[in-house]
Amino acid sequence: MGQYFLGVDIGSLTTKVVLVNTGSEMVARATGRSGYSGRTVAERLVTELLRERGMNKNEIAATVATGYGRVTFPADREVSEITCQARGIAHLFGDARTVIDIGGQDSKVIRLLPGGKVIDFAMNDKCAAGTGRFLEVMAQALELRVEDLGELAAVARKHCNISSFCTVFAESEVISHVSAGAPKADIVAGVCDAVAARVATMTSRTGLEPEVVFTGGVARNSGVVNALAKQLGCPLQVPGEPEITAALGAALFARGIIGD
Amino acid sequence: MATKRRYLPLASTRHLEKMMTKYYALSRYHRLWGKPLKRPLAWITSGAPVELLRAFNIHPVYPENYGAICGTRRVSTDLCQVAEAAGYSQDLCSYARSHIGSILRPDLAPMGGLPKPPDMLVCCTNICGTVLKWYEALARIFNVPLLVLDTPFLPGDLTAHARQYVLEQLKEMVTALERLTGRPLNRDELNRQLARSSETIRLWKEIRQLCRATPSPLNAPDLFIHMAPIVTLRGTRQAVDYYRRLKDEVKQRVQQGQGAVEGEKIRLVWDNIAIWYQIFGFFKMFSQQGACFVTDTYSGGWVMELSPGDPLESMAATYTEIFLNRSPEFRARQMIELIQDYKADGFVMHSNRSCKPYSLVQEVIRRRVMQQTGVPGLVVEADMTDQRVYAEEPIRNRVQAFLETVGGL
Ligand code: SF4
């Protein structure tokens, strides 16, 4: 019988895998670009992870898959990333009552009870506004790396206004700011504000109760973290590795399949 | 885990199909019998006082019901595009766009479109303001008389003043119909029509109430399919006979403890118009997990019991008081009552891009209902017939998360 539990989160942009032990401690994790086949990437990540630790497949007692590619991955069970996210965050932050998650093509707000039971959630609808993809497009238009947006936003003197909801139109707004001679930092600050504004609106549907935890790849972007904290008027907790929390939740569910 | 669950079909469906086919075939050949039988053709909105038209022996057809047919046959998107190319906005209700598209391109339309030209158009604003503009456009296209019944929105209860306002218009409508048909209103006939309507409505109400049973004998797709006669044939003998038959079948299911969804585990309430092009696919996501939609606000919209009293006064009140014409408080209360009466574990609201009056206030209602009942509510963004608005994966994702929330893991 295996002693480890695997959570696989195949997202639209990145794939994450997390391994926990019987004590629900995270023992390993890995991430990679989902690319064309998230399933293949996930399988590669798992193989590498096992090899690095000198483990073999049989040591994995159960697997739970989540994220957009969840149905493609052979797992014992698939669970939506909302439920997984709540579980992962409740594990890391016992006091968390609201999770704001901004991933590649989704942003969501989850309200939860202690222990991670979801009581309500809201998601962006059919639109990349307020997601990681939105930031990527804007970074590209500015010839910047997404990783550098946060630092740049911090030195903005004033924030440019990006008002279009549509990502494509917002991109042309960015381009017109560029041609009007606005400094890149100011434009980046405006882009971060725009993402934050879209997500902040969603919290009015679910309500916002502290502690508020901010997860997903975008939570690494300090520009968005600051903009969001300011707009919500409350501090945000950010996990050390904000993109893997749903995968962690999935691994914990896998752990639950076997029972305590 | 997703297990395959059997969905129980209704034997009455065969009769329903026969009856609806006959109604549409009859309508289609109206030009052959309408004139000789002195039965003019009216295009009419779903919330209009059809009993009055039937009393004048007018044959009504429903562009909205036709829109739903276009939706289930998945041709609405093409027809909408035809209307959009002609200059109608993509933000216009997709029933209106499909219908206008079917007039412009009958070759793309089921049954070649509705029989045309209509002899008159009858529009009641109790469901939305869209129908007014839609019917005005139709009146321009065909150059035929348009009769409008304007029902003021009710922020609270029906006032005497509002009732009087609608009553006056009904009287004018009678005069107009007398002029158009060349015969006086037959009050006895109107009373007969109203009595049969009441009977149809009563049966529909009883059928719906049978779904309070656990397991529920019907699921939302059943309600959506079997509501066709209450919309289009309300007040006819056939409709009464049909609902008697359906009621017997549903009652039998209850007596035998048969549920529409095998192994019913979760009971839900549906809000808003069906997603016609996904009428089975969408609900399968739920039924596979043992979730049954035991009631809804949409097909329940036709449970509008006719107020007693003078026929015109009764119609004035009944048609003004329909739920789409009422405040968010009224609609929240309605939802709360449904959840309590049907012992529901949650509710799903279709935020329908087409239907603004139905959808705009849903978020307010959702919060209030959740607060007061403690059951979770999900909002799904889609459109009743325009498939371009339906995003399969995000919807599947939300539904799964919602069912995990309601049912637990
Ligand atoms: S807007 Fe709504 S109520 Fe009005 S016709 Fe369209 S679907 Fe019906």
XYZ file of C-alpha atoms and ligand atoms in Angstrom:
677
model
C 0.000 0.000 0.000
C 1.326 3.430 -0.975
C 2.040 6.117 1.550
C 1.686 9.156 -0.653
C -1.188 11.049 -2.229
C -1.076 12.924 -5.481
C -2.962 16.039 -6.509
C -2.852 17.079 -10.149
C -4.147 20.473 -11.267
C -4.208 20.871 -15.030
C -4.944 24.528 -15.627
C -5.291 26.422 -18.882
C -1.802 27.921 -18.624
C 0.067 25.816 -16.078
C -0.051 22.324 -14.701
C 0.800 21.691 -11.065
C 1.356 18.463 -9.171
C 1.633 18.071 -5.421
C 2.483 15.058 -3.311
C 1.421 14.788 0.335
C 2.168 12.089 2.878
C -0.189 10.356 5.288
C 0.374 13.209 7.722
C -1.085 15.613 5.096
C 2.288 17.311 4.732
C 3.355 18.477 1.337
C 6.491 16.560 0.437
C 7.007 17.527 -3.195
C 5.580 19.696 -5.910
C 6.280 20.626 -9.509
C 4.820 22.962 -12.117
C 5.073 23.258 -15.890
C 3.393 25.039 -18.813
C 0.270 23.133 -19.840
C 0.942 23.758 -23.508
C -0.932 21.611 -25.968
C -1.546 18.625 -23.735
C -1.811 19.289 -20.035
C -2.172 15.584 -19.440
C 1.198 14.771 -21.010
C 2.812 17.573 -19.034
C 1.220 16.308 -15.836
C 2.429 12.782 -16.496
C 5.946 14.040 -17.172
C 5.941 16.123 -13.996
C 4.819 13.157 -11.937
C 7.441 10.846 -13.470
C 10.190 13.390 -12.794
C 8.989 14.000 -9.289
C 9.018 10.296 -8.508
C 12.435 9.840 -10.078
C 13.946 12.718 -8.095
C 12.683 11.233 -4.883
C 13.637 7.732 -5.842
C 10.057 6.591 -5.490
C 8.022 4.294 -7.656
C 4.436 4.655 -8.798
C 3.064 2.107 -6.358
C 3.867 4.386 -3.487
C 1.054 6.672 -4.607
C -2.047 5.427 -2.868
C -4.564 7.712 -4.551
C -4.742 10.534 -7.072
C -7.227 13.355 -7.479
C -7.269 15.517 -10.603
C -8.605 19.056 -10.843
C -8.472 22.031 -13.203
C -9.625 22.305 -16.803
C -7.815 19.174 -17.885
C -9.066 17.103 -14.941
C -11.132 14.721 -17.015
C -8.186 13.857 -19.264
C -5.968 12.628 -16.439
C -6.342 9.072 -15.158
C -7.153 9.649 -11.493
C -9.185 7.971 -8.794
C -11.428 10.949 -8.754
C -11.868 14.388 -10.256
C -12.911 17.333 -8.145
C -13.591 20.872 -9.340
C -10.837 23.370 -8.646
C -13.176 25.490 -6.563
C -13.620 22.725 -4.031
C -9.907 21.850 -4.204
C -8.830 25.445 -3.822
C -10.976 25.839 -0.715
C -9.559 22.652 0.750
C -5.944 23.621 0.062
C -6.367 27.090 1.519
C -8.225 25.872 4.601
C -5.256 23.583 5.212
C -2.729 26.392 4.962
C -4.758 29.195 6.531
C -7.168 27.971 9.166
C -8.788 31.389 9.451
C -9.396 31.885 5.747
C -13.022 32.751 4.934
C -12.559 34.182 1.445
C -10.273 33.016 -1.315
C -9.531 35.124 -4.347
C -7.947 33.050 -7.037
C -6.645 34.446 -10.298
C -5.423 31.818 -12.679
C -4.718 31.642 -16.379
C -8.201 31.975 -17.765
C -10.332 32.121 -14.647
C -10.657 34.331 -11.711
C -12.833 33.347 -8.833
C -13.930 34.319 -5.399
C -14.742 31.520 -2.965
C -16.398 31.883 0.424
C -15.649 29.055 2.785
C -16.267 27.722 6.246
C -13.549 26.501 8.612
C -12.383 23.165 7.264
C -12.795 24.321 3.704
C -16.470 23.718 2.946
C -17.533 26.029 0.127
C -20.600 28.147 0.832
C -20.589 30.335 -2.260
C -18.436 31.201 -5.210
C -18.346 33.525 -8.193
C -16.308 33.248 -11.355
C -15.513 35.466 -14.291
C -17.746 34.617 -17.190
C -16.564 33.558 -20.600
C -14.073 36.341 -20.758
C -10.370 36.716 -20.070
C -10.775 40.083 -18.328
C -9.220 39.914 -14.893
C -7.142 36.782 -15.477
C -3.544 35.744 -15.937
C -4.091 35.569 -19.656
C -5.073 39.234 -19.634
C -1.799 40.111 -17.915
C 0.166 38.045 -20.405
C -1.383 39.815 -23.353
C -0.674 43.201 -21.821
C 2.911 42.243 -20.930
C 3.438 41.145 -24.497
C 2.083 44.418 -25.866
C 4.566 46.232 -23.619
C 7.414 43.833 -24.463
C 7.802 42.919 -20.810
C 8.001 39.646 -18.916
C 4.952 38.922 -16.747
C 7.298 38.348 -13.796
C 8.527 41.920 -14.044
C 5.136 43.632 -13.985
C 4.964 43.849 -10.180
C 8.305 45.572 -9.765
C 7.509 48.016 -12.494
C 4.067 48.866 -11.113
C 5.744 49.734 -7.808
C 7.641 52.619 -9.368
C 4.674 54.090 -11.258
C 4.221 57.829 -10.775
C 0.621 57.828 -11.873
C -1.709 55.047 -12.930
C -2.955 54.995 -16.531
C -6.604 54.157 -16.924
C -7.511 50.950 -18.775
C -11.275 50.817 -19.001
C -12.181 48.278 -21.689
C -13.607 45.047 -20.455
C -12.522 43.199 -23.579
C -8.916 41.999 -23.518
C -8.363 42.837 -27.167
C -9.714 46.368 -26.754
C -7.756 46.801 -23.530
C -4.642 45.868 -25.467
C -5.303 48.643 -27.948
C -5.798 51.015 -25.023
C -2.376 50.004 -23.775
C -0.927 50.642 -27.196
C -2.470 54.088 -27.366
C -1.021 54.914 -23.932
C 2.355 53.822 -25.303
C 2.033 56.034 -28.342
C 0.902 58.928 -26.167
C 4.277 58.585 -24.450
C 3.123 57.288 -21.069
C 5.927 55.598 -19.089
C 5.713 51.802 -19.101
C 5.503 51.724 -15.315
C 2.363 53.875 -15.306
C 0.725 51.707 -17.921
C 1.615 48.551 -15.995
C 0.114 50.029 -12.844
C -3.057 50.719 -14.823
C -3.128 47.139 -16.104
C -2.827 45.827 -12.522
C -5.633 48.129 -11.411
C -7.812 46.831 -14.235
C -7.324 43.194 -13.209
C -7.969 44.053 -9.576
C -11.112 46.024 -10.416
C -12.645 43.127 -12.303
C -12.029 40.723 -9.476
C -13.081 43.190 -6.792
C -16.486 43.457 -8.476
C -16.949 39.729 -8.105
C -16.499 39.949 -4.350
C -19.644 42.031 -4.162
C -21.579 38.977 -5.345
C -20.202 36.615 -2.741
C -19.438 39.057 0.037
C -15.995 39.447 1.532
C -15.151 38.123 4.950
C -11.610 38.160 6.410
C -9.175 36.443 6.326
C -8.812 36.933 2.624
C -6.280 34.743 0.868
C -5.074 35.524 -2.645
C -3.974 32.524 -4.729
C -3.183 31.556 -8.295
C -0.205 32.474 -10.427
C -1.261 36.131 -10.537
C -0.849 36.391 -6.755
C 2.909 36.423 -7.437
C 2.440 39.786 -9.087
C 2.882 42.354 -6.339
C 1.327 45.017 -8.561
C -1.997 43.170 -8.612
C -1.722 42.220 -4.921
C -1.331 45.855 -3.918
C -4.007 47.106 -6.280
C -6.455 44.493 -5.051
C -5.738 45.105 -1.352
C -6.290 48.787 -1.941
C -9.558 48.319 -3.812
C -10.922 45.828 -1.314
C -9.699 47.868 1.612
C -8.342 44.854 3.465
C -5.033 43.016 3.732
C -4.476 39.906 1.641
C -2.598 36.800 2.656
C -0.546 35.260 -0.117
C 0.702 31.691 0.214
C 4.391 31.091 -0.440
C 3.547 29.202 -3.605
C 0.204 30.624 -4.612
C -0.204 28.591 -7.802
C -0.125 25.152 -6.235
C -2.858 25.462 -3.607
C -5.581 23.783 -5.703
C -3.217 20.912 -6.459
C -2.538 20.703 -2.730
C -6.285 20.559 -2.074
C -6.583 17.779 -4.657
C -3.786 15.838 -2.936
C -5.572 16.269 0.382
C -8.774 14.918 -1.146
C -6.750 11.967 -2.431
C -5.543 11.511 1.126
C -9.200 11.573 2.224
C -10.169 8.803 -0.171
C -8.131 6.406 1.926
C -9.449 7.858 5.167
C -7.653 9.071 8.250
C -18.420 9.649 -9.106
C -20.434 10.079 -12.236
C -22.566 7.021 -12.630
C -24.909 6.506 -15.542
C -28.405 7.210 -14.388
C -31.455 6.323 -16.339
C -33.850 9.069 -17.240
C -37.476 8.043 -17.232
C -39.436 9.126 -20.319
C -43.135 10.039 -20.126
C -45.646 8.145 -22.211
C -47.688 11.342 -22.597
C -44.908 12.867 -24.675
C -46.179 10.999 -27.729
C -49.584 12.653 -27.376
C -47.970 15.992 -26.817
C -45.982 15.661 -30.009
C -49.086 14.690 -31.952
C -51.041 17.614 -30.582
C -48.309 20.172 -31.216
C -47.653 18.839 -34.719
C -51.335 19.171 -35.475
C -51.441 22.705 -34.100
C -48.487 23.788 -36.195
C -49.752 21.991 -39.317
C -53.125 23.656 -38.897
C -51.444 27.006 -38.416
C -49.241 26.445 -41.413
C -52.220 25.968 -43.711
C -54.198 28.768 -42.162
C -54.381 30.562 -45.505
C -56.523 27.668 -46.787
C -59.128 27.672 -44.042
C -58.788 30.995 -42.250
C -60.797 33.096 -44.687
C -63.616 30.596 -45.395
C -64.067 29.931 -41.685
C -63.736 33.636 -40.864
C -60.947 32.930 -38.427
C -58.271 35.604 -38.672
C -54.674 34.841 -37.747
C -52.957 36.645 -34.877
C -49.339 36.622 -33.843
C -49.377 37.058 -30.130
C -46.989 37.371 -27.188
C -46.908 34.631 -24.576
C -48.355 36.843 -21.862
C -51.239 38.314 -23.862
C -54.900 37.683 -22.970
C -55.471 34.993 -25.560
C -58.909 34.115 -24.178
C -60.233 37.333 -25.659
C -58.891 36.447 -29.100
C -60.277 32.938 -28.901
C -63.666 34.381 -28.003
C -63.506 36.203 -31.338
C -62.587 32.936 -33.044
C -59.140 34.239 -33.870
C -56.366 31.689 -34.415
C -53.321 32.599 -32.302
C -49.734 31.619 -32.988
C -46.807 32.430 -30.721
C -43.522 33.758 -32.081
C -41.924 33.069 -28.686
C -42.941 29.433 -28.747
C -41.662 29.318 -32.301
C -38.406 30.815 -31.015
C -38.137 27.971 -28.531
C -38.648 25.478 -31.372
C -35.849 27.150 -33.334
C -33.737 26.824 -30.200
C -34.336 23.123 -29.660
C -33.652 22.503 -33.341
C -30.463 24.522 -33.022
C -31.168 26.875 -35.906
C -31.558 30.030 -33.824
C -27.967 31.114 -34.157
C -28.220 31.127 -37.972
C -31.526 32.975 -37.841
C -30.141 35.465 -35.330
C -27.271 36.143 -37.677
C -29.726 36.863 -40.469
C -31.455 39.433 -38.252
C -28.124 40.885 -37.164
C -27.063 41.253 -40.797
C -30.301 43.174 -41.351
C -29.267 45.579 -38.608
C -30.867 44.179 -35.464
C -28.555 44.364 -32.460
C -26.948 41.285 -31.005
C -28.242 42.527 -27.665
C -31.838 42.088 -28.771
C -33.712 39.101 -27.322
C -32.872 36.008 -29.376
C -36.544 35.037 -29.729
C -37.069 38.335 -31.516
C -33.939 37.891 -33.618
C -34.773 34.269 -34.515
C -38.287 35.224 -35.452
C -37.279 38.199 -37.547
C -34.585 36.016 -39.117
C -37.234 33.419 -39.967
C -39.268 36.056 -41.778
C -36.273 37.229 -43.770
C -34.984 33.744 -44.577
C -37.860 31.233 -44.445
C -35.606 28.714 -46.178
C -33.517 28.495 -42.989
C -36.529 28.379 -40.687
C -38.308 25.309 -39.267
C -41.631 24.784 -41.099
C -40.681 27.720 -43.309
C -41.492 30.120 -40.489
C -44.830 31.002 -38.930
C -47.812 31.396 -41.263
C -47.800 34.894 -42.700
C -48.857 37.559 -43.093
C -50.759 37.674 -39.798
C -54.050 39.541 -39.853
C -53.114 41.278 -36.629
C -50.449 41.480 -33.974
C -51.265 41.358 -30.289
C -48.661 42.413 -27.802
C -48.798 42.630 -24.020
C -45.923 44.291 -22.181
C -46.339 42.256 -18.975
C -43.328 40.124 -19.854
C -40.929 42.775 -21.122
C -40.541 45.994 -23.062
C -38.783 44.158 -25.858
C -41.997 42.715 -27.247
C -43.325 46.207 -27.934
C -40.421 47.128 -30.214
C -40.369 43.665 -31.741
C -44.064 43.828 -32.595
C -43.739 47.367 -33.881
C -41.085 46.102 -36.258
C -43.462 43.304 -37.333
C -46.263 45.803 -37.849
C -43.981 47.786 -40.163
C -42.849 44.687 -42.055
C -46.386 43.411 -42.714
C -48.313 46.633 -42.442
C -50.986 45.049 -40.252
C -52.795 46.329 -37.155
C -50.955 46.095 -33.846
C -52.980 45.848 -30.634
C -51.025 46.681 -27.514
C -51.916 45.988 -23.922
C -49.639 48.019 -21.712
C -49.387 46.641 -18.185
C -47.574 48.916 -15.763
C -44.749 47.337 -13.782
C -45.837 46.529 -10.244
C -43.322 47.600 -7.606
C -45.774 46.414 -4.967
C -49.319 45.096 -5.206
C -51.713 45.827 -8.027
C -53.292 49.213 -7.419
C -56.864 50.091 -8.328
C -55.456 52.699 -10.634
C -53.259 50.226 -12.512
C -56.140 47.796 -12.811
C -58.367 50.522 -14.217
C -55.673 51.539 -16.692
C -55.380 47.995 -18.041
C -59.125 47.460 -17.992
C -59.683 50.544 -20.161
C -57.218 49.175 -22.671
C -58.926 45.793 -22.684
C -62.191 47.536 -23.486
C -60.480 49.333 -26.340
C -59.045 46.041 -27.492
C -62.563 44.586 -27.584
C -63.695 47.484 -29.775
C -60.700 47.025 -32.046
C -61.315 43.286 -32.335
C -64.986 43.865 -33.071
C -63.970 46.181 -35.871
C -61.312 43.825 -37.232
C -63.502 40.725 -37.163
C -66.765 42.430 -38.001
C -68.621 40.772 -35.115
C -69.515 41.774 -31.585
C -67.912 40.191 -28.575
C -69.762 37.103 -27.483
C -69.593 37.359 -23.683
C -70.731 33.779 -23.173
C -67.989 32.548 -25.423
C -65.460 34.629 -23.495
C -66.697 33.103 -20.260
C -66.378 29.638 -21.731
C -62.839 30.405 -22.861
C -61.901 31.701 -19.457
C -63.403 28.673 -17.759
C -61.389 26.334 -19.947
C -58.251 28.390 -19.364
C -58.845 28.127 -15.647
C -59.256 24.415 -15.986
C -55.984 24.115 -17.948
C -54.174 26.259 -15.422
C -55.569 24.281 -12.520
C -54.387 21.012 -14.036
C -50.947 22.428 -14.769
C -50.745 23.629 -11.198
C -51.720 20.230 -9.823
C -49.187 18.479 -12.021
C -46.482 20.804 -10.756
C -47.507 20.276 -7.173
C -47.185 16.533 -7.568
C -43.459 17.216 -7.877
C -43.346 17.978 -4.175
C -43.123 14.226 -3.771
C -39.766 12.622 -3.090
C -38.520 11.466 -5.508
C -39.968 14.036 -7.876
C -41.947 12.504 -10.744
C -40.722 15.198 -13.142
C -37.456 16.976 -13.896
C -37.073 20.417 -15.477
C -36.818 19.192 -19.089
C -40.203 17.491 -18.589
C -41.719 20.712 -17.349
C -40.238 22.683 -20.252
C -41.456 20.258 -22.873
C -44.897 19.778 -21.416
C -45.549 23.470 -20.914
C -46.057 23.986 -24.666
C -49.851 23.514 -24.538
C -50.352 25.824 -21.577
C -48.700 28.549 -23.640
C -50.134 27.909 -27.080
C -53.366 25.998 -26.511
C -54.505 27.333 -23.165
C -58.258 27.493 -23.209
C -58.776 24.720 -25.735
C -60.484 21.394 -25.167
C -57.363 19.539 -26.364
C -55.180 21.234 -23.779
C -57.558 20.278 -20.993
C -57.682 16.675 -22.190
C -53.956 16.584 -22.546
C -53.201 17.830 -19.061
C -55.692 15.374 -17.605
C -53.769 12.587 -19.243
C -50.436 13.982 -18.099
C -51.687 14.438 -14.584
C -52.805 10.811 -14.449
C -49.412 9.642 -15.584
C -47.547 11.862 -13.137
C -49.833 10.841 -10.313
C -49.189 7.218 -11.086
C -45.473 7.850 -10.878
C -45.910 9.379 -7.460
C -48.029 6.465 -6.274
C -45.408 4.022 -7.468
C -42.613 6.090 -5.983
C -41.015 6.542 -9.386
C -38.659 9.465 -9.785
C -37.800 11.236 -13.027
C -34.158 10.948 -12.022
C -33.144 7.528 -10.817
C -31.716 7.653 -7.328
C -32.689 11.276 -6.656
C -30.249 12.679 -4.103
C -30.401 16.405 -4.646
C -33.491 18.534 -5.265
C -33.071 21.830 -7.078
C -35.156 24.757 -8.286
C -34.574 26.305 -11.701
C -34.935 29.990 -12.505
C -35.330 31.507 -15.983
C -36.111 30.246 -19.461
C -34.742 26.871 -20.540
C -31.496 26.636 -22.471
C -33.378 25.177 -25.399
C -30.467 23.949 -27.514
C -29.084 22.117 -24.473
C -32.365 21.018 -22.987
C -31.089 17.495 -22.366
C -27.319 17.933 -22.331
C -27.342 20.611 -19.699
C -29.653 18.844 -17.277
C -27.815 15.575 -17.759
C -24.850 17.088 -15.933
C -27.185 17.227 -12.954
C -29.220 14.058 -13.360
C -26.035 12.000 -13.652
C -25.183 13.132 -10.164
C -28.669 12.336 -8.916
C -29.798 15.963 -8.966
C -33.343 16.658 -10.090
C -34.933 20.015 -10.824
C -38.207 19.534 -9.056
C -39.724 22.874 -9.966
C -38.974 26.142 -11.720
C -40.157 29.715 -11.993
C -40.457 29.657 -15.774
C -43.035 27.024 -16.609
C -44.651 28.010 -13.313
C -45.249 31.456 -14.831
C -48.361 30.041 -16.457
C -49.914 29.098 -13.155
C -51.703 32.427 -13.095
C -54.998 31.713 -11.553
C -57.674 33.885 -13.130
C -59.114 36.303 -10.650
C -62.863 35.930 -10.189
C -65.415 38.502 -11.267
C -66.238 40.267 -14.502
C -64.187 38.627 -17.280
C -62.445 41.788 -18.445
C -61.662 42.902 -14.903
C -60.372 39.472 -14.074
C -58.113 39.490 -17.108
C -56.877 42.993 -16.288
C -55.709 41.821 -12.875
C -54.405 38.401 -13.892
C -52.335 39.594 -16.798
C -50.824 42.496 -14.897
C -49.869 40.418 -11.917
C -47.649 37.892 -13.662
C -44.326 37.430 -11.935
C -42.093 39.009 -14.596
C -43.989 42.223 -14.072
C -43.212 42.305 -10.358
C -40.582 43.512 -7.947
C -37.391 41.660 -6.992
C -38.929 41.255 -3.505
C -41.897 39.434 -5.003
C -39.642 37.199 -7.048
C -37.339 36.447 -4.121
C -40.357 35.487 -2.038
C -41.611 33.267 -4.820
C -38.253 31.497 -4.987
C -38.096 31.076 -1.224
C -41.559 29.545 -1.187
C -40.664 27.134 -3.955
C -37.544 26.050 -2.090
C -39.528 25.464 1.080
C -42.558 23.834 -0.530
C -40.509 21.488 -2.680
C -37.849 20.795 -0.025
C -35.092 21.886 -2.358
C -31.404 21.694 -1.498
C -30.339 24.486 -3.805
C -31.251 26.523 -6.859
C -29.772 27.345 -10.224
C -30.377 30.613 -12.031
C -29.850 30.880 -15.741
C -28.622 34.389 -16.356
C -30.149 34.642 -19.789
C -28.470 37.192 -21.993
C -31.630 37.533 -24.050
C -34.139 38.143 -21.340
C -33.212 41.239 -19.407
C -36.282 41.577 -17.192
C -35.858 37.993 -16.065
C -32.100 38.111 -15.565
C -31.070 41.550 -14.412
C -32.187 41.245 -10.821
C -31.110 37.658 -10.287
C -28.017 38.486 -8.268
C -30.086 40.455 -5.771
C -32.633 37.668 -5.581
C -29.934 35.014 -5.271
C -28.357 36.677 -2.266
C -31.647 37.215 -0.538
C -32.815 33.661 -1.124
C -29.513 32.214 0.085
C -29.675 34.330 3.192
C -33.205 33.352 4.037
C -33.171 29.684 3.137
C -29.551 28.797 3.745
C -29.383 26.790 0.533
C -26.778 27.628 -2.106
C -27.620 29.155 -5.467
C -25.637 29.021 -8.679
C -25.753 31.470 -11.576
C -25.035 30.066 -15.031
C -24.480 32.492 -17.888
C -26.036 31.468 -21.172
C -28.799 32.334 -23.601
C -32.072 30.518 -24.179
C -31.505 30.075 -27.932
C -28.328 31.809 -29.118
C -25.715 29.069 -28.833
C -22.833 31.465 -29.285
C -23.311 32.538 -25.693
C -22.959 29.032 -24.250
C -19.473 28.147 -23.021
C -19.485 24.429 -22.328
C -16.360 24.006 -20.229
C -16.821 26.933 -17.825
C -20.431 25.846 -17.310
C -19.467 22.241 -16.609
C -16.904 23.516 -14.163
C -19.355 25.645 -12.215
C -21.996 22.953 -12.180
C -19.544 20.419 -10.802
C -18.337 22.811 -8.100
C -21.934 23.654 -7.227
C -22.971 20.031 -6.930
C -19.933 19.368 -4.760
C -21.130 22.212 -2.557
C -24.747 21.033 -2.358
C -24.183 17.314 -2.233
C -20.903 17.270 -0.363
C -17.957 15.199 -1.469
S -36.992 39.607 -23.582
Fe -37.610 37.880 -22.294
S -39.776 38.159 -21.911
Fe -39.224 39.471 -23.631
S -39.665 38.247 -25.435
Fe -37.515 37.949 -24.967
S -37.490 36.132 -23.684
Fe -39.601 36.863 -23.703
